[in-house]
CSV table of C-alpha atoms and ligand atoms in Angstrom, one decimal:
chain,number,residue,atom,x,y,z
A,13,MET,CA,151.6,5.1,30.2
A,14,THR,CA,149.9,5.6,33.8
A,15,GLN,CA,146.3,6.6,34.2
A,16,LYS,CA,145.6,10.1,35.4
A,17,PHE,CA,143.4,10.4,38.5
A,18,TYR,CA,140.6,12.6,36.3
A,19,GLU,CA,141.0,10.1,33.5
A,20,MET,CA,139.6,7.2,35.9
A,21,THR,CA,135.8,5.7,36.6
A,22,PRO,CA,134.6,6.8,40.4
A,23,ALA,CA,135.2,3.3,41.2
A,24,GLN,CA,139.0,3.1,39.8
A,25,ARG,CA,139.4,6.4,41.6
A,26,ARG,CA,138.2,4.6,45.0
A,27,GLU,CA,140.5,1.8,44.4
A,28,SER,CA,143.6,4.7,43.4
A,29,LEU,CA,142.9,5.8,47.4
A,30,ILE,CA,142.6,3.1,48.9
A,31,HIS,CA,146.2,2.0,47.3
A,32,GLN,CA,147.7,5.6,48.6
A,33,GLY,CA,146.4,4.8,51.9
A,34,VAL,CA,143.0,6.1,52.4
A,35,ASP,CA,140.8,3.7,54.6
A,36,ALA,CA,138.3,2.2,52.9
A,37,HIS,CA,135.7,2.7,55.6
A,38,THR,CA,136.7,6.3,55.7
A,39,LEU,CA,136.1,6.5,51.8
A,40,THR,CA,132.7,4.6,52.0
A,41,ALA,CA,131.3,6.7,55.2
A,42,MET,CA,132.5,9.8,53.0
A,43,ALA,CA,131.0,9.2,50.0
A,44,GLU,CA,128.3,6.5,48.9
A,45,PRO,CA,129.8,4.1,46.2
A,46,GLU,CA,126.8,2.8,45.0
A,47,SER,CA,124.6,5.9,44.1
A,48,PRO,CA,122.3,5.6,41.1
A,49,SER,CA,122.9,9.3,40.1
A,50,LEU,CA,126.8,8.2,40.3
A,51,PRO,CA,127.2,8.5,36.6
A,52,THR,CA,125.7,12.1,36.6
A,53,LEU,CA,127.6,13.4,39.2
A,54,ASP,CA,130.8,12.1,37.2
A,55,VAL,CA,130.0,14.0,34.7
A,56,MET,CA,129.0,17.2,36.8
A,57,SER,CA,132.0,17.5,38.7
A,58,GLU,CA,135.7,16.7,38.4
A,59,ASN,CA,137.9,13.8,40.2
A,60,VAL,CA,134.3,12.4,41.5
A,61,VAL,CA,134.7,9.5,43.7
A,62,GLY,CA,131.1,9.0,45.2
A,63,ALA,CA,127.7,10.8,46.3
A,64,TRP,CA,127.7,12.8,49.2
A,65,GLN,CA,124.3,12.9,51.2
A,66,ALA,CA,122.5,16.1,52.4
A,67,PRO,CA,119.0,16.1,53.5
A,68,LEU,CA,116.1,17.4,51.7
A,69,GLY,CA,113.1,18.5,53.9
A,70,ILE,CA,110.2,20.0,52.0
A,71,LEU,CA,108.5,23.5,52.5
A,72,THR,CA,104.8,21.8,51.7
A,73,ARG,CA,102.7,24.7,51.0
A,74,CYS,CA,104.2,27.9,49.1
A,75,LEU,CA,101.7,30.4,47.5
A,76,VAL,CA,103.5,32.6,45.0
A,77,ASN,CA,101.7,34.7,42.4
A,78,ARG,CA,98.6,32.9,43.2
A,79,ARG,CA,100.1,29.6,42.4
A,80,VAL,CA,100.6,27.2,45.0
A,81,HIS,CA,104.5,25.5,44.7
A,82,ARG,CA,106.2,23.1,47.2
A,83,VAL,CA,109.5,23.5,47.7
A,84,ALA,CA,112.3,21.0,48.2
A,85,MET,CA,115.4,22.4,50.1
A,86,SER,CA,118.7,20.7,51.1
A,87,THR,CA,119.6,21.9,54.5
A,88,GLU,CA,121.5,20.7,57.5
A,89,GLU,CA,119.8,23.1,59.7
A,90,PRO,CA,116.4,21.5,60.7
A,91,SER,CA,114.8,24.8,62.0
A,92,VAL,CA,115.2,26.2,58.6
A,93,VAL,CA,112.9,24.4,56.8
A,94,ALA,CA,110.7,24.4,59.8
A,95,ALA,CA,110.8,28.2,60.0
A,96,ALA,CA,109.9,28.6,56.4
A,97,ASN,CA,106.4,26.2,57.1
A,98,ARG,CA,105.6,28.3,59.6
A,99,ALA,CA,105.9,31.4,58.1
A,100,ALA,CA,104.8,30.3,54.5
A,101,ARG,CA,101.3,29.1,56.1
A,102,LEU,CA,100.7,32.7,57.2
A,103,PHE,CA,102.0,33.8,54.2
A,104,ASP,CA,99.2,31.8,52.4
A,105,ASP,CA,96.5,32.8,54.7
A,106,ALA,CA,97.5,36.7,53.6
A,107,GLY,CA,97.2,35.8,49.9
A,108,GLY,CA,100.7,34.7,48.9
A,109,VAL,CA,103.9,36.8,47.9
A,110,VAL,CA,103.6,38.4,44.7
A,111,VAL,CA,106.9,38.5,43.1
A,112,ARG,CA,108.4,40.5,40.2
A,113,ILE,CA,111.4,40.0,38.2
A,114,ASP,CA,113.8,42.0,35.8
A,115,GLU,CA,114.6,40.8,32.3
A,116,PRO,CA,117.7,39.4,33.2
A,117,VAL,CA,120.7,40.6,32.0
A,118,THR,CA,124.4,39.1,32.6
A,119,CYS,CA,127.5,41.7,31.8
A,120,ALA,CA,131.1,40.7,31.2
A,121,GLN,CA,134.0,42.8,31.7
A,122,ILE,CA,136.9,42.5,28.8
A,123,MET,CA,140.1,44.3,30.5
A,124,VAL,CA,142.9,45.2,28.5
A,125,ALA,CA,146.2,47.4,29.2
A,126,VAL,CA,147.3,49.8,26.6
A,127,HIS,CA,150.3,52.3,27.5
A,128,PRO,CA,148.8,56.1,28.8
A,129,ASP,CA,149.3,57.7,25.7
A,130,ALA,CA,147.7,55.3,23.5
A,131,VAL,CA,144.4,55.3,25.7
A,132,GLY,CA,142.7,58.2,23.3
A,133,GLU,CA,143.4,55.8,19.7
A,134,PHE,CA,142.8,53.1,21.5
A,135,LEU,CA,139.1,54.0,22.6
A,136,HIS,CA,138.7,55.8,19.4
A,137,GLN,CA,138.7,52.2,17.5
A,138,ILE,CA,136.7,50.1,20.1
A,139,GLU,CA,133.9,53.1,20.3
A,140,THR,CA,133.4,53.7,17.0
A,141,ARG,CA,132.8,49.7,16.6
A,142,ARG,CA,130.5,49.0,18.9
A,143,ASP,CA,128.0,47.7,16.8
A,144,GLN,CA,130.6,45.2,15.6
A,145,TRP,CA,131.3,43.8,18.9
A,146,ILE,CA,127.5,43.4,19.4
A,147,ALA,CA,127.4,41.7,16.6
A,148,LEU,CA,130.6,39.4,16.9
A,149,ALA,CA,129.2,38.2,20.5
A,150,ASN,CA,126.1,37.4,18.9
A,151,ALA,CA,127.5,35.3,16.2
A,152,CYS,CA,129.0,33.1,19.1
A,153,ASP,CA,125.5,32.3,20.3
A,154,PRO,CA,122.8,32.1,17.6
A,155,ALA,CA,120.5,30.4,19.8
A,156,LEU,CA,119.8,32.8,22.3
A,157,VAL,CA,119.9,35.4,19.4
A,158,ARG,CA,117.1,32.7,18.1
A,159,ALA,CA,115.3,32.9,21.5
A,160,GLY,CA,114.8,37.0,21.7
A,161,GLY,CA,118.2,37.1,23.6
A,162,GLY,CA,121.4,38.3,22.8
A,163,ALA,CA,124.4,41.1,23.3
A,164,PHE,CA,122.4,44.3,23.0
A,165,ASP,CA,124.6,47.1,24.7
A,166,PHE,CA,128.8,47.8,25.6
A,167,ASP,CA,130.2,50.7,26.9
A,168,VAL,CA,133.8,51.2,27.8
A,169,THR,CA,135.8,53.0,30.6
A,170,THR,CA,139.2,53.5,31.6
A,171,ARG,CA,140.7,52.9,35.3
A,172,THR,CA,143.6,53.3,37.2
A,173,GLU,CA,147.3,54.1,35.6
A,174,GLU,CA,150.0,52.2,36.8
A,175,HIS,CA,153.6,50.8,35.7
A,176,ASP,CA,152.9,53.2,32.6
A,177,GLU,CA,149.7,51.4,31.6
A,178,THR,CA,146.1,52.3,31.8
A,179,LEU,CA,143.4,49.5,32.4
A,180,VAL,CA,140.5,49.7,29.7
A,181,VAL,CA,137.3,48.0,30.8
A,182,ALA,CA,134.8,47.2,28.4
A,183,ARG,CA,131.4,45.9,29.3
A,184,LEU,CA,129.0,43.7,27.5
A,185,PHE,CA,125.4,43.6,28.4
A,186,VAL,CA,123.5,40.5,27.4
A,187,HIS,CA,120.2,39.5,27.8
A,188,THR,CA,120.5,35.8,28.7
A,189,LYS,CA,116.5,34.5,28.6
A,190,ASP,CA,116.5,31.6,30.6
A,191,ALA,CA,119.9,30.7,31.2
A,192,MET,CA,122.1,31.7,34.0
A,193,GLY,CA,124.4,33.3,31.1
A,194,ALA,CA,127.6,32.6,32.4
A,195,ASN,CA,128.9,30.3,29.9
A,196,ALA,CA,127.6,32.3,27.1
A,197,VAL,CA,128.8,35.7,28.0
A,198,ASN,CA,132.3,34.5,29.0
A,199,THR,CA,132.4,33.1,25.3
A,200,MET,CA,131.2,36.0,24.0
A,201,ALA,CA,133.7,38.2,26.0
A,202,GLU,CA,136.6,36.2,25.2
A,203,LYS,CA,135.7,36.0,21.2
A,204,ILE,CA,135.8,39.9,21.6
A,205,LEU,CA,139.2,40.4,23.2
A,206,HIS,CA,141.0,37.6,20.9
A,207,THR,CA,139.5,39.6,18.4
A,208,TRP,CA,141.2,43.1,20.3
A,209,THR,CA,144.5,41.4,20.4
A,210,GLU,CA,144.6,40.0,16.9
A,211,ARG,CA,144.0,44.0,15.6
A,212,CYS,CA,145.4,45.8,18.2
A,213,ALA,CA,148.7,43.8,19.6
A,214,LEU,CA,150.9,45.8,17.0
A,215,SER,CA,149.0,49.5,16.2
A,216,ILE,CA,148.0,50.4,19.8
A,217,ASP,CA,151.2,51.2,22.0
A,218,GLY,CA,151.9,48.9,25.3
A,219,PHE,CA,148.3,46.6,24.3
A,220,ASP,CA,148.4,43.6,26.2
A,221,PRO,CA,145.3,41.3,26.4
A,222,GLY,CA,143.8,41.4,30.0
A,223,MET,CA,140.9,39.3,30.6
A,224,ALA,CA,137.5,38.3,29.7
A,225,ILE,CA,134.7,37.3,32.3
A,226,LEU,CA,131.4,38.0,33.9
A,227,THR,CA,130.8,40.3,36.8
A,228,ASN,CA,128.9,38.5,39.2
A,229,ASP,CA,127.4,41.7,40.6
A,230,GLY,CA,123.7,40.6,39.2
A,231,ALA,CA,122.7,44.0,38.9
A,232,GLY,CA,120.7,42.9,35.9
A,233,ARG,CA,118.6,40.3,37.6
A,234,LEU,CA,116.8,42.0,40.3
A,235,VAL,CA,113.8,40.4,41.9
A,236,THR,CA,111.4,42.0,44.1
A,237,ALA,CA,109.0,39.8,46.3
A,238,GLU,CA,106.2,41.7,48.7
A,239,ILE,CA,103.7,40.6,50.7
A,240,VAL,CA,101.3,42.3,53.2
A,241,LEU,CA,100.3,40.7,56.1
A,242,PRO,CA,96.8,41.7,57.5
A,243,PRO,CA,96.1,42.1,61.3
A,244,GLY,CA,93.4,39.3,60.5
A,245,THR,CA,96.2,37.0,59.5
A,246,LEU,CA,98.7,37.9,62.1
A,247,ARG,CA,95.7,37.4,65.1
A,248,GLN,CA,95.4,33.8,64.0
A,249,PHE,CA,99.1,33.0,63.9
A,250,VAL,CA,100.8,34.8,66.1
A,251,ALA,CA,100.5,35.0,69.8
A,252,VAL,CA,100.9,38.6,70.7
A,253,GLU,CA,98.4,41.3,69.5
A,254,PRO,CA,99.0,42.1,65.8
A,255,ASP,CA,99.5,46.0,66.4
A,256,VAL,CA,102.4,44.9,68.9
A,257,PHE,CA,104.0,42.2,66.7
A,258,VAL,CA,103.8,44.5,63.6
A,259,ARG,CA,106.2,47.1,66.2
A,260,LYS,CA,108.0,44.6,66.9
A,261,MET,CA,109.0,43.1,63.5
A,262,ALA,CA,109.4,46.9,62.1
A,263,ARG,CA,111.7,47.4,65.0
A,264,ALA,CA,113.6,44.2,64.2
A,265,SER,CA,113.7,45.7,60.5
A,266,ARG,CA,114.9,49.0,61.2
A,267,PHE,CA,117.6,47.0,63.7
A,268,ALA,CA,119.3,45.8,60.3
A,269,GLU,CA,118.8,48.7,58.4
A,270,CYS,CA,120.6,51.3,60.6
A,271,ASP,CA,123.4,48.8,61.9
A,272,PRO,CA,125.6,46.6,59.3
A,273,GLN,CA,126.4,43.6,61.8
A,274,ARG,CA,123.0,42.9,62.4
A,275,ALA,CA,122.0,43.1,58.5
A,276,VAL,CA,125.0,40.3,58.0
A,277,THR,CA,123.1,38.3,59.8
A,278,HIS,CA,119.2,38.9,59.4
A,279,ASN,CA,120.8,38.5,55.2
A,280,LYS,CA,122.3,35.0,56.2
A,281,GLY,CA,118.9,34.2,57.5
A,282,ILE,CA,117.5,35.0,53.9
A,283,MET,CA,119.9,32.6,52.0
A,284,ASN,CA,119.5,29.7,54.8
A,285,GLY,CA,115.8,29.8,52.4
A,286,ILE,CA,117.4,30.5,49.4
A,287,ILE,CA,120.2,28.5,49.2
A,288,ALA,CA,118.5,25.4,50.6
A,289,ALA,CA,115.8,26.0,47.9
A,290,ALA,CA,118.7,26.7,45.2
A,291,ILE,CA,120.7,23.4,45.8
A,292,PRO,CA,118.2,20.4,44.7
A,293,LEU,CA,117.7,23.1,41.5
A,294,GLY,CA,121.3,22.6,40.5
A,295,GLN,CA,121.9,26.4,40.5
A,296,ASP,CA,125.3,28.0,41.1
A,297,THR,CA,124.7,28.7,44.7
A,298,ARG,CA,128.2,30.6,45.3
A,299,ALA,CA,127.1,33.0,42.3
A,300,ILE,CA,123.7,33.7,44.0
A,301,GLU,CA,125.5,34.7,47.2
A,302,ALA,CA,128.0,36.5,45.4
A,303,ALA,CA,125.9,39.1,44.2
A,304,ALA,CA,122.8,38.8,47.2
A,305,TYR,CA,126.1,40.1,49.3
A,306,HIS,CA,127.5,42.4,46.8
A,307,TYR,CA,124.1,44.2,46.0
A,308,ALA,CA,123.4,44.0,49.9
A,309,CYS,CA,126.7,46.2,50.1
A,310,ARG,CA,125.8,48.8,47.4
A,311,ASP,CA,125.8,52.0,49.6
A,312,GLY,CA,128.8,51.3,51.1
A,313,HIS,CA,127.5,49.0,54.1
A,314,HIS,CA,125.9,46.0,54.7
A,315,ALA,CA,122.3,46.3,54.3
A,316,PRO,CA,119.2,44.7,54.9
A,317,LEU,CA,117.8,42.5,51.6
A,318,ALA,CA,114.4,42.4,53.3
A,319,VAL,CA,112.4,44.9,55.5
A,320,TRP,CA,109.4,45.1,57.2
A,321,ALA,CA,107.3,48.0,58.2
A,322,LYS,CA,103.5,48.9,59.3
A,323,ASP,CA,101.6,48.3,56.4
A,324,PRO,CA,99.9,52.5,56.4
A,325,SER,CA,96.5,51.1,55.0
A,326,SER,CA,95.7,47.8,56.7
A,327,GLY,CA,97.5,48.4,59.8
A,328,GLY,CA,99.3,45.1,59.1
A,329,LEU,CA,102.8,44.3,58.4
A,330,ARG,CA,104.4,44.9,55.1
A,331,GLY,CA,107.5,43.0,53.7
A,332,ARG,CA,109.6,43.5,50.7
A,333,LEU,CA,112.7,41.5,49.3
A,334,CYS,CA,114.5,43.0,46.7
A,335,MET,CA,117.7,41.5,45.5
A,336,PRO,CA,119.7,39.8,42.6
A,337,LEU,CA,118.9,36.3,41.6
A,338,CYS,CA,121.5,34.8,39.5
A,339,VAL,CA,120.1,31.6,38.4
A,340,GLY,CA,119.1,29.5,35.6
A,341,PHE,CA,116.2,28.0,34.3
A,342,ILE,CA,118.1,26.3,31.3
A,343,GLY,CA,121.5,24.9,31.3
A,344,ALA,CA,124.2,21.7,31.5
A,345,PHE,CA,122.6,21.2,35.2
A,346,ARG,CA,119.9,20.1,33.9
A,347,ALA,CA,121.1,16.7,32.6
A,348,SER,CA,120.8,15.4,36.4
A,349,ARG,CA,117.8,13.3,37.1
A,350,ALA,CA,117.6,15.0,40.5
A,351,VAL,CA,117.3,18.4,39.6
A,352,GLU,CA,115.2,18.0,36.8
A,353,ALA,CA,112.8,16.0,39.5
A,354,ALA,CA,113.0,18.7,41.6
A,355,PHE,CA,112.1,21.2,39.0
A,356,ARG,CA,109.2,19.4,38.8
A,357,PHE,CA,108.5,18.8,42.4
A,358,ASP,CA,108.7,22.6,42.8
A,359,GLY,CA,106.3,23.2,39.7
A,360,ILE,CA,108.5,25.6,38.4
A,361,ASP,CA,108.0,25.6,34.5
A,362,ASP,CA,109.8,28.7,33.5
A,363,TYR,CA,112.7,31.2,34.5
A,364,PRO,CA,110.2,33.9,36.0
A,365,THR,CA,108.9,31.0,38.4
A,366,LEU,CA,112.0,29.9,39.3
A,367,CYS,CA,112.9,33.4,40.6
A,368,ALA,CA,109.4,33.7,42.0
A,369,LEU,CA,110.0,30.7,44.1
A,370,LEU,CA,113.2,31.7,45.6
A,371,ALA,CA,112.3,34.8,46.3
A,372,ALA,CA,109.1,33.8,48.1
A,373,THR,CA,111.3,31.3,50.4
A,374,GLY,CA,113.7,33.9,51.2
A,375,LEU,CA,111.1,36.3,52.3
A,376,ALA,CA,109.7,33.5,54.0
A,377,GLN,CA,112.7,32.0,55.7
A,378,ASN,CA,113.3,35.9,56.9
A,379,PHE,CA,109.8,36.8,58.5
A,380,GLY,CA,110.3,33.2,59.9
A,381,ALA,CA,113.4,34.4,61.7
A,382,LEU,CA,112.5,37.4,62.7
A,383,TRP,CA,109.0,36.3,64.1
A,384,ALA,CA,111.2,33.5,66.7
A,385,LEU,CA,113.5,36.5,67.1
A,386,VAL,CA,111.1,39.1,68.4
A,387,THR,CA,108.9,36.7,70.6
A,388,SER,CA,110.3,33.7,71.6
A,389,GLY,CA,113.6,34.0,71.2
A,390,ILE,CA,115.7,31.7,68.3
A,391,GLN,CA,117.0,29.1,71.2
A,392,GLU,CA,113.4,27.7,72.1
A,393,GLY,CA,112.6,26.4,68.7
A,394,HIS,CA,116.2,25.2,67.8
A,395,MET,CA,116.3,23.2,71.0
A,396,LYS,CA,112.7,22.1,70.9
A,397,LEU,CA,113.7,20.8,67.4
A,398,HIS,CA,117.1,19.2,68.3
A,399,ARG,CA,115.3,17.2,71.4
A,400,ARG,CA,112.6,16.1,68.9
A,401,LYS,CA,115.4,15.0,66.6
A,402,CYS,CA,117.7,13.5,68.8
A,403,GLY,CA,115.6,12.6,71.5
A,404,GLU,CA,118.5,14.5,74.0
A,405,ALA,CA,117.5,14.9,77.4
A,406,ASP,CA,116.2,19.2,77.8
A,407,PRO,CA,119.0,20.9,78.7
A,408,LEU,CA,116.8,23.3,80.7
A,409,ASN,CA,115.7,20.8,83.3
B,529,MEV,C1,120.2,31.3,61.7
B,529,MEV,O1,120.6,30.4,60.9
B,529,MEV,C2,119.6,32.6,61.0
B,529,MEV,C3,119.2,33.6,61.5
B,529,MEV,O2,120.3,34.3,62.7
B,529,MEV,C4,118.6,34.5,60.8
B,529,MEV,C5,118.7,35.9,61.6
B,529,MEV,O3,119.3,36.5,62.9
B,529,MEV,O4,117.7,36.9,61.3
B,529,MEV,C6,118.1,33.2,63.1
């Protein structure tokens, strides 16, 4: 029997692609065949044929909750790392960022369909056994429960009726401790769905199991990062007078607050920093982005995740970032040597520090972008960097 592509080693897959007509040079240029991390990468994903390189730059000093960190950042945009460093120096002078985090909670949704006439009976059966579902969920993950986490709450709502059926949606809330928790929570939710299917398929009219999956809304994972930049700090670092700078930054913030088209870009700048820092740490960056943009739209329009205003007591600038961070300190991704090394390099030794560092990087990134935008403009720095990197002639001369 011929071997399936996914069953092959990376080297065999490359051979197979070359047999299929893929040019060997293209393959080598696209994916390195000899990376020492290849065995790990092969376990981390599917149909792996090599390693893909991305630049890793460094935010050299980031003061958060009174601890100094370095932050490894993977991004193809050089001005992101440059702006983060520039902003972090100023933050450092002001005493650093202070970050608070929520106890991390992940919520799973269990959706089933029942005949509209049977909704009352089904809800009765589900709601009166609430503790049973929580216990069933916790039996799926004794280690999480031993660590002080686990499922702790459960509720049910009904959704629209269509085609003679009503959607019933139950939510299971789980303290996931140090994990992002997607696997743990999905296992629990599927267990509950299967149990309902066994019990209700015959007794509830029109019962049809729908699906069980976590929500990526990140509502239970809010992180708040704050900084006050006193006039003395601003005077040292910024070319314009502190009160002028404060007014310009507050205005830039208000622009994002009142204009969703601007807010999208403002938040993209925040995510430039957070995602660049999250990649080397092996995080699910799609989950981080999904929750962030969902939260940004919580009032029905895109709003900024970080805002800046005059600090009434010092007359300086106060910045505040509040957003969900769907990240994990433990999980299968830690099997990668490179990820493990990035955690060590960044000095991240627990879940709160992981959240704090990502949030602080996001706030610094936002400040760095706005600083450039309201003073010299973004292109000057961009082009300067480009010329330094690529040695091209100055397009303005
Ligand atoms: C570019 O990658 C990010 C910025 O557009 C962010 C912003 O406008 O705030 C500079």
